GROMACS .gro file of C-alpha atoms in nm:
model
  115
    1UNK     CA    1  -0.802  -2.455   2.013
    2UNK     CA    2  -0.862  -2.194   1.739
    3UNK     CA    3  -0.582  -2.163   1.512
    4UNK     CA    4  -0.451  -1.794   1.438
    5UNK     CA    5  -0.349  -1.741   1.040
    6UNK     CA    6  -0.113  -1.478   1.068
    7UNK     CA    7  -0.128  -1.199   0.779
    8UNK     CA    8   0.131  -1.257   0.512
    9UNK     CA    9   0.448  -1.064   0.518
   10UNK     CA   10   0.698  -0.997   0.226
   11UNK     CA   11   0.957  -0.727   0.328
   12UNK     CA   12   1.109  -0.714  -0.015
   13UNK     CA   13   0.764  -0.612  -0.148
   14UNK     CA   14   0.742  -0.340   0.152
   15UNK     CA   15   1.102  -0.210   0.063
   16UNK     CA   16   1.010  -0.167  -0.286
   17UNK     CA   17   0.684   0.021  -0.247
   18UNK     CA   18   0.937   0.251  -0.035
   19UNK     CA   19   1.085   0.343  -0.291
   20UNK     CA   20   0.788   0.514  -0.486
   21UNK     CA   21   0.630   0.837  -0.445
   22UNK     CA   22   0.348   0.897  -0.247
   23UNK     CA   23   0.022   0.835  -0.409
   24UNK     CA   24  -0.068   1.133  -0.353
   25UNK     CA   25   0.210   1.398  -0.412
   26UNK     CA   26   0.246   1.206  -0.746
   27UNK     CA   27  -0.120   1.239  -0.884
   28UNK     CA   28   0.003   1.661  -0.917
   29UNK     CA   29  -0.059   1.783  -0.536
   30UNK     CA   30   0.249   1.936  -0.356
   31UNK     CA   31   0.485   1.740  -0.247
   32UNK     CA   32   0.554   1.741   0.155
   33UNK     CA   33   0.840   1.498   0.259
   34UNK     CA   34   1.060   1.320   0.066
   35UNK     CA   35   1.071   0.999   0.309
   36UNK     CA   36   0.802   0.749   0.186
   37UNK     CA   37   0.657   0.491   0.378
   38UNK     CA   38   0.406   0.191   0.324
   39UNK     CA   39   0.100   0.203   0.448
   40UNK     CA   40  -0.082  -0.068   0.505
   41UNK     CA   41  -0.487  -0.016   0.359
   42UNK     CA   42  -0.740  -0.022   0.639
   43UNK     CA   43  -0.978  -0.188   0.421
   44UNK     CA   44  -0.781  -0.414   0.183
   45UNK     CA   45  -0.814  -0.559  -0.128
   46UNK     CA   46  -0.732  -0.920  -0.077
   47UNK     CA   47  -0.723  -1.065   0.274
   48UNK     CA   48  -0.829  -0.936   0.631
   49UNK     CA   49  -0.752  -0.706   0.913
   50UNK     CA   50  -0.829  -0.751   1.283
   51UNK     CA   51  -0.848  -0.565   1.607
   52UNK     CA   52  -0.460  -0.473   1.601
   53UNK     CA   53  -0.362  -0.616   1.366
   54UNK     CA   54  -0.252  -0.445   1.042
   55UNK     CA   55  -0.339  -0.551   0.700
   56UNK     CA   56  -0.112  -0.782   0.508
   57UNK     CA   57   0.181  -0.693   0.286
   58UNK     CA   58   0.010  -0.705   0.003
   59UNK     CA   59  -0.222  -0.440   0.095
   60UNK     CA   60   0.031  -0.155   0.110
   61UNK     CA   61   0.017   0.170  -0.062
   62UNK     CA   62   0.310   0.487  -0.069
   63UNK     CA   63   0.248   0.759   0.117
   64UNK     CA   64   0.426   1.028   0.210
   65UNK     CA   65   0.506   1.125   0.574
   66UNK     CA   66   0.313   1.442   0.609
   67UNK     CA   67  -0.015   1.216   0.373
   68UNK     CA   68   0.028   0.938   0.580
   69UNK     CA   69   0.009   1.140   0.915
   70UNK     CA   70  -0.366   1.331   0.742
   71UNK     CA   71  -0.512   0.963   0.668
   72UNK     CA   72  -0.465   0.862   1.023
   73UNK     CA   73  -0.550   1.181   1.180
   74UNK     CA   74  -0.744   1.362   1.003
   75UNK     CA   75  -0.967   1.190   0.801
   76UNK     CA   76  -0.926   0.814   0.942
   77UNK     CA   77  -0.978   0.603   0.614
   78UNK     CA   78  -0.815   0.619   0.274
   79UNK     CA   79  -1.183   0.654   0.128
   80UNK     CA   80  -1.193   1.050   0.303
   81UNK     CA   81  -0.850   1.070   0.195
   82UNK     CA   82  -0.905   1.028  -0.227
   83UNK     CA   83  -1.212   1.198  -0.202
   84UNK     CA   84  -1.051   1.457  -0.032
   85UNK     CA   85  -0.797   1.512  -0.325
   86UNK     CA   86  -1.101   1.441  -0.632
   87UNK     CA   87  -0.941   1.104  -0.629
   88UNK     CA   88  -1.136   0.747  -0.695
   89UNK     CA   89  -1.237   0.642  -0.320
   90UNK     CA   90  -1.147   0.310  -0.420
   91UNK     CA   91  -0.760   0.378  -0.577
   92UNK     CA   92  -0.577   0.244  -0.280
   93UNK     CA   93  -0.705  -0.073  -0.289
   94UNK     CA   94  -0.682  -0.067  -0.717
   95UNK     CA   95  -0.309   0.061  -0.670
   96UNK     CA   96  -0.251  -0.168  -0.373
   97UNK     CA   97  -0.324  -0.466  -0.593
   98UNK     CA   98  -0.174  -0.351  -0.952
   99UNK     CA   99   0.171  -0.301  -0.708
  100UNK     CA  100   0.143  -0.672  -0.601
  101UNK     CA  101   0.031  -0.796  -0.927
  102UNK     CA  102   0.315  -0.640  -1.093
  103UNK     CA  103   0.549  -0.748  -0.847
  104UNK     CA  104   0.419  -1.079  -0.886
  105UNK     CA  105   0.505  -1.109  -1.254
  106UNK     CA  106   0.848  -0.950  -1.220
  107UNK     CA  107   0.970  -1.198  -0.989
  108UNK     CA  108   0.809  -1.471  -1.211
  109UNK     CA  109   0.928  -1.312  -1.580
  110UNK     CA  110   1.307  -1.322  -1.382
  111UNK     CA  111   1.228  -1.704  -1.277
  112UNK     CA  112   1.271  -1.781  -1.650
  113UNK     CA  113   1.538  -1.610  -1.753
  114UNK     CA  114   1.801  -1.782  -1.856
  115UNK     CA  115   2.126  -1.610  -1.664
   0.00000   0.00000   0.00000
């Protein structure tokens, strides 16, 4: 029997990225909705995606409700998306992984703090 590797999950790290603005109301276009949510990259940076299954947690961007609802129904990948707005095609996956790496290094600079 195949084993399945299930994508990683960190809800912490999903909670946080909540709490940003959306990629792209931030980068100077108009902002639509104030409630942010994390999507996760079609096409990530580290790991994989499946049939069904969504990327892992560390793949996750900010977006907006109104920019989240155009990716997925309008133009159907983040790459249409940035282009759309004169944006780097690739900046999801640079901003997905520059969240996580900073993440990272928060939760290790507060492992050595002292208090």
């Amino acid at each position: 029997m195949k084993k399945t590797k299930h994508p990683f999950r960190d809800q912490k790290h999903l909670s946080y990225v909540r709490t940003l603005p959306c990629t792209i109301c931030k980068a100077g276009f108009l902002s639509h909705h104030r409630t942010v949510q994390a999507h996760h990259l079609l096409k990530p940076w580290v790991g994989t995606r499946g049939m069904s299954l969504k990327a892992d947690d560390r793949n996750v961007i900010p977006l907006c409700l109104h920019h989240h609802h155009l990716l997925h129904s309008k133009f159907g990948s983040e790459k249409a998306l940035f282009e759309n707005y004169g944006m780097n095609p690739e900046f999801g996956k640079q901003y997905a992984q520059e969240l996580w790496e900073k993440k990272s290094s928060l939760i290790h600079i507060d492992d050595e703090l002292p208090f």
